[in-house]
Amino acid sequence: MSALSGIRLPSLLSGTALVLALGAGAGVSQGYDPASNTLGQLGLEVPGMTADQPLLSADEYAQGNKIFFERCAGCHGVLRKGATGKALTTDRTRELGYEYLHDFITYGSPAGMPNWGTSGELTEDQISIMARYILLDPATPPEFGMPQIRDSWKVFVAPQDRPTQKMNDIDIDNLFSVTLRDTGQVALIDGASYEIKAVIDTGYAVHISRISASGRYLYVIGRDAKVTMIDLWMDPPAAVAEIKVGSEARSVETSKYAGYEDKFAIAGAYWPPQYVIMDGDTLEPLKVESTRGMTYDTQEYHPEPRVASIVASHFAPEFVVNVKETGKVLMIDYSDIKNLKVTEIEAERFLHDGGFDSTGRYFLVAANARDKVAVIDTKQDKLVSVIETGGVKPHPGRGANINHPVYGPVWVTSHLGDETISLIGTDPQGHPDQAWKVVQTLEGLGGGSLFVKTHPNSDHLYVDAPLNPDPETSGSVAVFTVSQLGGDAPEYTVLPIAQWAAVEDGQPRVVQGEFNKQGTEIWFSVWNAKDKQSAIVVVDDATLTLKKVIKDERLVTPTGKFNVYNTRTDTY
């Protein structure tokens, strides 16, 4: 008996072909439709579904498509070939069957799969839709080339019409850009007064905020591939330009090398798999390049090599572009984009997120589905090492740089798949025997960690676990004392962040600590469902005590937070 035959569903549709208008799904809160001109609005034929045994109605397929784009595609891929998450191609899902898929979506796993049902993020009907949706072949969205990119480009305030000096009294260096995931906005919050200075419409589920070299402009990119450029000198700060670089994306960066400060911006897309180089003042698209090609190891063609993290080199006029599925790091020389030079470094497949070591020379990037970290020398443009982390699915964010009492400078990553926290030596001159090795492993709260965080002025290392299905675990953070890491099995302090926030409904998840400029306090998002209360909790770093709870009806699903100074200077 096939896995499909066990599903008892009524016949829903008739006809020989099912062509659906995929915009029928309900929008998210505050009327913002993240699926506009993206995967949720495309008129596509439903693959692998016949009229005599339909699994979904037109409306259900629209809802499934929208949910998959918003919640699932980042880990599993638009074509569902897998990376951070497992492949969800029909050869796997039909073998597992409806009941297994339904339960897995409902309860999640300690290895990083969110418990969408028991947390209240998805309803029972939505879970049923998703379990049936992934039994169908994935639909392939259309391409999004330069004509579509240029059509999306808008300049709201031309450079010559912008202020010539700062017009507000905001301490920009200590400003936080906070993602409001499900409203398609960012909140700009003052790091001293905790006052929300502005809430700005952006793209859906802003993934990262990046700051211009001058500190004036904030660039954010949503999962719907919309890049928004915000002028922090304006009173109040406001968007001055925007563009869409595809249908789904994760990364944006600006040029940082001396003489090229903010001349260019670059954004990388998940779909179509490509990167776009833009003018740094206006976001005018100048060049779009596909990343489709052969995997570095098996030399096989891959149709969806997504652009993951992008950073700007401090040693050359180059962008460091990490391509997930082919396992290649591209050093993009922007000194002459008309005659573009690209150095291709073979690293490891399924590259994801990462950050610089304390010197800014070496970039460490997680190949999380391979349980490894690749080290790139951005001064010599070459691979230094590929390191087995000892954990399952490393997910460092930007990582954390600490001065270990025994091993000197190390870079830290936690893991999605288990409680392992790996410390990697990064000092080939002062500690050559420990360089590019895991010198110590710690145990955190459990699987489901997304971010580690410290600051040069702090003696603490913070580790979250927001995707752990246990509410107490996902609502807490573990804190290690750096100066005590030289001993065996160092203990950690548990901070009950969600409890401190006094958010009673739902399963609030505590995610992504971010320090203020001075390194005296660290902010955590208490991320709840969009129809429930969320908050931001500020912790005094010296005493590990509650300092402030920021609550505001505008703080809907806060997730990532980016301090302007720390982000601009790669301080983490």
JSON list of C-alpha atoms in Angstrom, two decimals, residues 323-461:
[
{"chain": "A", "resi": 323, "resn": "VAL", "atom": "CA", "xyz": [26.62, 29.72, -2.06]},
{"chain": "A", "resi": 324, "resn": "LYS", "atom": "CA", "xyz": [24.74, 27.10, -0.12]},
{"chain": "A", "resi": 325, "resn": "GLU", "atom": "CA", "xyz": [24.10, 24.04, -2.30]},
{"chain": "A", "resi": 326, "resn": "THR", "atom": "CA", "xyz": [27.25, 24.05, -4.44]},
{"chain": "A", "resi": 327, "resn": "GLY", "atom": "CA", "xyz": [29.55, 24.63, -1.46]},
{"chain": "A", "resi": 328, "resn": "LYS", "atom": "CA", "xyz": [31.44, 27.50, -3.04]},
{"chain": "A", "resi": 329, "resn": "VAL", "atom": "CA", "xyz": [32.60, 30.80, -1.58]},
{"chain": "A", "resi": 330, "resn": "LEU", "atom": "CA", "xyz": [32.76, 33.54, -4.21]},
{"chain": "A", "resi": 331, "resn": "MET", "atom": "CA", "xyz": [35.13, 36.46, -3.73]},
{"chain": "A", "resi": 332, "resn": "ILE", "atom": "CA", "xyz": [33.44, 39.15, -5.84]},
{"chain": "A", "resi": 333, "resn": "ASP", "atom": "CA", "xyz": [35.88, 41.91, -6.86]},
{"chain": "A", "resi": 334, "resn": "TYR", "atom": "CA", "xyz": [33.78, 45.09, -7.15]},
{"chain": "A", "resi": 335, "resn": "SER", "atom": "CA", "xyz": [36.63, 47.37, -8.24]},
{"chain": "A", "resi": 336, "resn": "ASP", "atom": "CA", "xyz": [35.46, 46.94, -11.85]},
{"chain": "A", "resi": 337, "resn": "ILE", "atom": "CA", "xyz": [31.96, 45.50, -12.04]},
{"chain": "A", "resi": 338, "resn": "LYS", "atom": "CA", "xyz": [31.84, 45.92, -15.82]},
{"chain": "A", "resi": 339, "resn": "ASN", "atom": "CA", "xyz": [34.67, 43.39, -16.07]},
{"chain": "A", "resi": 340, "resn": "LEU", "atom": "CA", "xyz": [33.74, 41.39, -13.00]},
{"chain": "A", "resi": 341, "resn": "LYS", "atom": "CA", "xyz": [36.40, 39.16, -11.48]},
{"chain": "A", "resi": 342, "resn": "VAL", "atom": "CA", "xyz": [35.29, 36.31, -9.26]},
{"chain": "A", "resi": 343, "resn": "THR", "atom": "CA", "xyz": [37.59, 34.04, -7.27]},
{"chain": "A", "resi": 344, "resn": "GLU", "atom": "CA", "xyz": [35.82, 30.74, -6.63]},
{"chain": "A", "resi": 345, "resn": "ILE", "atom": "CA", "xyz": [36.84, 28.88, -3.47]},
{"chain": "A", "resi": 346, "resn": "GLU", "atom": "CA", "xyz": [35.78, 25.27, -2.99]},
{"chain": "A", "resi": 347, "resn": "ALA", "atom": "CA", "xyz": [34.69, 24.95, 0.63]},
{"chain": "A", "resi": 348, "resn": "GLU", "atom": "CA", "xyz": [31.85, 22.65, 1.71]},
{"chain": "A", "resi": 349, "resn": "ARG", "atom": "CA", "xyz": [28.24, 22.16, 0.72]},
{"chain": "A", "resi": 350, "resn": "PHE", "atom": "CA", "xyz": [25.25, 23.77, 2.44]},
{"chain": "A", "resi": 351, "resn": "LEU", "atom": "CA", "xyz": [27.04, 26.94, 3.52]},
{"chain": "A", "resi": 352, "resn": "HIS", "atom": "CA", "xyz": [24.83, 29.06, 5.73]},
{"chain": "A", "resi": 353, "resn": "ASP", "atom": "CA", "xyz": [25.72, 31.79, 8.24]},
{"chain": "A", "resi": 354, "resn": "GLY", "atom": "CA", "xyz": [28.98, 32.91, 9.78]},
{"chain": "A", "resi": 355, "resn": "GLY", "atom": "CA", "xyz": [31.21, 35.75, 10.87]},
{"chain": "A", "resi": 356, "resn": "PHE", "atom": "CA", "xyz": [34.76, 37.07, 11.11]},
{"chain": "A", "resi": 357, "resn": "ASP", "atom": "CA", "xyz": [37.34, 36.15, 13.70]},
{"chain": "A", "resi": 358, "resn": "SER", "atom": "CA", "xyz": [38.49, 38.90, 16.07]},
{"chain": "A", "resi": 359, "resn": "THR", "atom": "CA", "xyz": [41.04, 40.22, 13.55]},
{"chain": "A", "resi": 360, "resn": "GLY", "atom": "CA", "xyz": [38.52, 40.55, 10.72]},
{"chain": "A", "resi": 361, "resn": "ARG", "atom": "CA", "xyz": [40.78, 38.54, 8.41]},
{"chain": "A", "resi": 362, "resn": "TYR", "atom": "CA", "xyz": [39.30, 35.06, 8.62]},
{"chain": "A", "resi": 363, "resn": "PHE", "atom": "CA", "xyz": [35.67, 34.36, 7.81]},
{"chain": "A", "resi": 364, "resn": "LEU", "atom": "CA", "xyz": [34.17, 31.26, 9.44]},
{"chain": "A", "resi": 365, "resn": "VAL", "atom": "CA", "xyz": [31.00, 29.95, 7.80]},
{"chain": "A", "resi": 366, "resn": "ALA", "atom": "CA", "xyz": [28.85, 27.01, 8.87]},
{"chain": "A", "resi": 367, "resn": "ALA", "atom": "CA", "xyz": [28.17, 24.22, 6.38]},
{"chain": "A", "resi": 368, "resn": "ASN", "atom": "CA", "xyz": [25.42, 23.16, 8.73]},
{"chain": "A", "resi": 369, "resn": "ALA", "atom": "CA", "xyz": [23.96, 20.15, 6.94]},
{"chain": "A", "resi": 370, "resn": "ARG", "atom": "CA", "xyz": [27.48, 18.67, 6.85]},
{"chain": "A", "resi": 371, "resn": "ASP", "atom": "CA", "xyz": [28.22, 19.53, 10.52]},
{"chain": "A", "resi": 372, "resn": "LYS", "atom": "CA", "xyz": [31.28, 21.55, 9.55]},
{"chain": "A", "resi": 373, "resn": "VAL", "atom": "CA", "xyz": [32.70, 25.07, 9.54]},
{"chain": "A", "resi": 374, "resn": "ALA", "atom": "CA", "xyz": [34.80, 26.36, 6.65]},
{"chain": "A", "resi": 375, "resn": "VAL", "atom": "CA", "xyz": [37.49, 28.99, 7.24]},
{"chain": "A", "resi": 376, "resn": "ILE", "atom": "CA", "xyz": [38.26, 31.53, 4.50]},
{"chain": "A", "resi": 377, "resn": "ASP", "atom": "CA", "xyz": [41.33, 33.78, 4.51]},
{"chain": "A", "resi": 378, "resn": "THR", "atom": "CA", "xyz": [39.96, 37.04, 3.05]},
{"chain": "A", "resi": 379, "resn": "LYS", "atom": "CA", "xyz": [43.48, 38.49, 2.76]},
{"chain": "A", "resi": 380, "resn": "GLN", "atom": "CA", "xyz": [44.81, 35.71, 0.52]},
{"chain": "A", "resi": 381, "resn": "ASP", "atom": "CA", "xyz": [41.43, 34.57, -0.92]},
{"chain": "A", "resi": 382, "resn": "LYS", "atom": "CA", "xyz": [41.86, 30.91, -0.11]},
{"chain": "A", "resi": 383, "resn": "LEU", "atom": "CA", "xyz": [40.41, 28.12, 1.97]},
{"chain": "A", "resi": 384, "resn": "VAL", "atom": "CA", "xyz": [42.28, 27.62, 5.23]},
{"chain": "A", "resi": 385, "resn": "SER", "atom": "CA", "xyz": [40.44, 24.66, 6.72]},
{"chain": "A", "resi": 386, "resn": "VAL", "atom": "CA", "xyz": [37.18, 22.74, 6.97]},
{"chain": "A", "resi": 387, "resn": "ILE", "atom": "CA", "xyz": [36.48, 21.77, 10.58]},
{"chain": "A", "resi": 388, "resn": "GLU", "atom": "CA", "xyz": [34.26, 19.05, 12.01]},
{"chain": "A", "resi": 389, "resn": "THR", "atom": "CA", "xyz": [32.41, 20.87, 14.79]},
{"chain": "A", "resi": 390, "resn": "GLY", "atom": "CA", "xyz": [31.45, 17.79, 16.81]},
{"chain": "A", "resi": 391, "resn": "GLY", "atom": "CA", "xyz": [27.79, 18.84, 16.89]},
{"chain": "A", "resi": 392, "resn": "VAL", "atom": "CA", "xyz": [24.75, 18.55, 14.65]},
{"chain": "A", "resi": 393, "resn": "LYS", "atom": "CA", "xyz": [24.00, 21.46, 12.31]},
{"chain": "A", "resi": 394, "resn": "PRO", "atom": "CA", "xyz": [26.13, 24.37, 13.49]},
{"chain": "A", "resi": 395, "resn": "HIS", "atom": "CA", "xyz": [24.21, 27.66, 13.41]},
{"chain": "A", "resi": 396, "resn": "PRO", "atom": "CA", "xyz": [26.40, 30.48, 14.73]},
{"chain": "A", "resi": 397, "resn": "GLY", "atom": "CA", "xyz": [24.64, 33.57, 13.43]},
{"chain": "A", "resi": 398, "resn": "ARG", "atom": "CA", "xyz": [27.75, 35.73, 13.22]},
{"chain": "A", "resi": 399, "resn": "GLY", "atom": "CA", "xyz": [29.38, 33.65, 15.93]},
{"chain": "A", "resi": 400, "resn": "ALA", "atom": "CA", "xyz": [31.12, 34.96, 19.05]},
{"chain": "A", "resi": 401, "resn": "ASN", "atom": "CA", "xyz": [34.78, 35.88, 19.54]},
{"chain": "A", "resi": 402, "resn": "ILE", "atom": "CA", "xyz": [36.15, 35.30, 23.03]},
{"chain": "A", "resi": 403, "resn": "ASN", "atom": "CA", "xyz": [39.62, 35.26, 24.59]},
{"chain": "A", "resi": 404, "resn": "HIS", "atom": "CA", "xyz": [39.82, 31.80, 26.09]},
{"chain": "A", "resi": 405, "resn": "PRO", "atom": "CA", "xyz": [41.88, 31.55, 29.31]},
{"chain": "A", "resi": 406, "resn": "VAL", "atom": "CA", "xyz": [43.81, 28.56, 27.91]},
{"chain": "A", "resi": 407, "resn": "TYR", "atom": "CA", "xyz": [43.55, 28.63, 24.12]},
{"chain": "A", "resi": 408, "resn": "GLY", "atom": "CA", "xyz": [43.58, 32.36, 23.40]},
{"chain": "A", "resi": 409, "resn": "PRO", "atom": "CA", "xyz": [41.31, 33.83, 20.69]},
{"chain": "A", "resi": 410, "resn": "VAL", "atom": "CA", "xyz": [38.53, 31.43, 19.74]},
{"chain": "A", "resi": 411, "resn": "TRP", "atom": "CA", "xyz": [35.31, 31.69, 17.71]},
{"chain": "A", "resi": 412, "resn": "VAL", "atom": "CA", "xyz": [32.14, 30.02, 18.99]},
{"chain": "A", "resi": 413, "resn": "THR", "atom": "CA", "xyz": [29.17, 28.35, 17.34]},
{"chain": "A", "resi": 414, "resn": "SER", "atom": "CA", "xyz": [26.15, 26.57, 18.81]},
{"chain": "A", "resi": 415, "resn": "HIS", "atom": "CA", "xyz": [24.06, 23.95, 16.97]},
{"chain": "A", "resi": 416, "resn": "LEU", "atom": "CA", "xyz": [20.52, 23.48, 15.76]},
{"chain": "A", "resi": 417, "resn": "GLY", "atom": "CA", "xyz": [20.58, 19.72, 16.14]},
{"chain": "A", "resi": 418, "resn": "ASP", "atom": "CA", "xyz": [21.93, 19.22, 19.66]},
{"chain": "A", "resi": 419, "resn": "GLU", "atom": "CA", "xyz": [23.21, 20.98, 22.78]},
{"chain": "A", "resi": 420, "resn": "THR", "atom": "CA", "xyz": [26.84, 21.18, 21.59]},
{"chain": "A", "resi": 421, "resn": "ILE", "atom": "CA", "xyz": [28.68, 24.51, 21.70]},
{"chain": "A", "resi": 422, "resn": "SER", "atom": "CA", "xyz": [32.00, 24.38, 19.84]},
{"chain": "A", "resi": 423, "resn": "LEU", "atom": "CA", "xyz": [34.98, 26.66, 20.46]},
{"chain": "A", "resi": 424, "resn": "ILE", "atom": "CA", "xyz": [37.38, 26.92, 17.51]},
{"chain": "A", "resi": 425, "resn": "GLY", "atom": "CA", "xyz": [40.91, 28.31, 17.81]},
{"chain": "A", "resi": 426, "resn": "THR", "atom": "CA", "xyz": [41.54, 31.32, 15.52]},
{"chain": "A", "resi": 427, "resn": "ASP", "atom": "CA", "xyz": [45.09, 32.42, 16.34]},
{"chain": "A", "resi": 428, "resn": "PRO", "atom": "CA", "xyz": [47.58, 30.78, 13.95]},
{"chain": "A", "resi": 429, "resn": "GLN", "atom": "CA", "xyz": [50.42, 33.08, 15.09]},
{"chain": "A", "resi": 430, "resn": "GLY", "atom": "CA", "xyz": [50.04, 33.10, 18.86]},
{"chain": "A", "resi": 431, "resn": "HIS", "atom": "CA", "xyz": [48.48, 29.63, 19.34]},
{"chain": "A", "resi": 432, "resn": "PRO", "atom": "CA", "xyz": [49.44, 27.64, 16.22]},
{"chain": "A", "resi": 433, "resn": "ASP", "atom": "CA", "xyz": [48.76, 24.24, 17.79]},
{"chain": "A", "resi": 434, "resn": "GLN", "atom": "CA", "xyz": [45.13, 25.19, 18.46]},
{"chain": "A", "resi": 435, "resn": "ALA", "atom": "CA", "xyz": [44.42, 27.10, 15.25]},
{"chain": "A", "resi": 436, "resn": "TRP", "atom": "CA", "xyz": [41.44, 25.88, 13.21]},
{"chain": "A", "resi": 437, "resn": "LYS", "atom": "CA", "xyz": [40.61, 23.11, 15.66]},
{"chain": "A", "resi": 438, "resn": "VAL", "atom": "CA", "xyz": [37.76, 22.60, 18.10]},
{"chain": "A", "resi": 439, "resn": "VAL", "atom": "CA", "xyz": [39.63, 23.27, 21.33]},
{"chain": "A", "resi": 440, "resn": "GLN", "atom": "CA", "xyz": [36.69, 22.83, 23.71]},
{"chain": "A", "resi": 441, "resn": "THR", "atom": "CA", "xyz": [33.05, 21.79, 23.59]},
{"chain": "A", "resi": 442, "resn": "LEU", "atom": "CA", "xyz": [30.37, 22.91, 26.01]},
{"chain": "A", "resi": 443, "resn": "GLU", "atom": "CA", "xyz": [26.84, 21.69, 26.58]},
{"chain": "A", "resi": 444, "resn": "GLY", "atom": "CA", "xyz": [24.01, 24.19, 26.40]},
{"chain": "A", "resi": 445, "resn": "LEU", "atom": "CA", "xyz": [20.30, 23.99, 27.15]},
{"chain": "A", "resi": 446, "resn": "GLY", "atom": "CA", "xyz": [19.49, 21.67, 24.25]},
{"chain": "A", "resi": 447, "resn": "GLY", "atom": "CA", "xyz": [18.97, 21.52, 20.50]},
{"chain": "A", "resi": 448, "resn": "GLY", "atom": "CA", "xyz": [17.33, 24.32, 18.59]},
{"chain": "A", "resi": 449, "resn": "SER", "atom": "CA", "xyz": [19.95, 27.01, 19.20]},
{"chain": "A", "resi": 450, "resn": "LEU", "atom": "CA", "xyz": [20.28, 29.77, 16.62]},
{"chain": "A", "resi": 451, "resn": "PHE", "atom": "CA", "xyz": [22.69, 32.32, 18.08]},
{"chain": "A", "resi": 452, "resn": "VAL", "atom": "CA", "xyz": [25.64, 32.78, 20.39]},
{"chain": "A", "resi": 453, "resn": "LYS", "atom": "CA", "xyz": [26.70, 36.23, 21.57]},
{"chain": "A", "resi": 454, "resn": "THR", "atom": "CA", "xyz": [29.41, 38.05, 23.50]},
{"chain": "A", "resi": 455, "resn": "HIS", "atom": "CA", "xyz": [31.15, 41.44, 23.42]},
{"chain": "A", "resi": 456, "resn": "PRO", "atom": "CA", "xyz": [34.78, 42.52, 23.92]},
{"chain": "A", "resi": 457, "resn": "ASN", "atom": "CA", "xyz": [33.76, 44.25, 27.16]},
{"chain": "A", "resi": 458, "resn": "SER", "atom": "CA", "xyz": [31.86, 41.23, 28.51]},
{"chain": "A", "resi": 459, "resn": "ASP", "atom": "CA", "xyz": [33.04, 38.16, 30.40]},
{"chain": "A", "resi": 460, "resn": "HIS", "atom": "CA", "xyz": [29.93, 36.23, 29.36]},
{"chain": "A", "resi": 461, "resn": "LEU", "atom": "CA", "xyz": [28.91, 33.97, 26.47]}
]
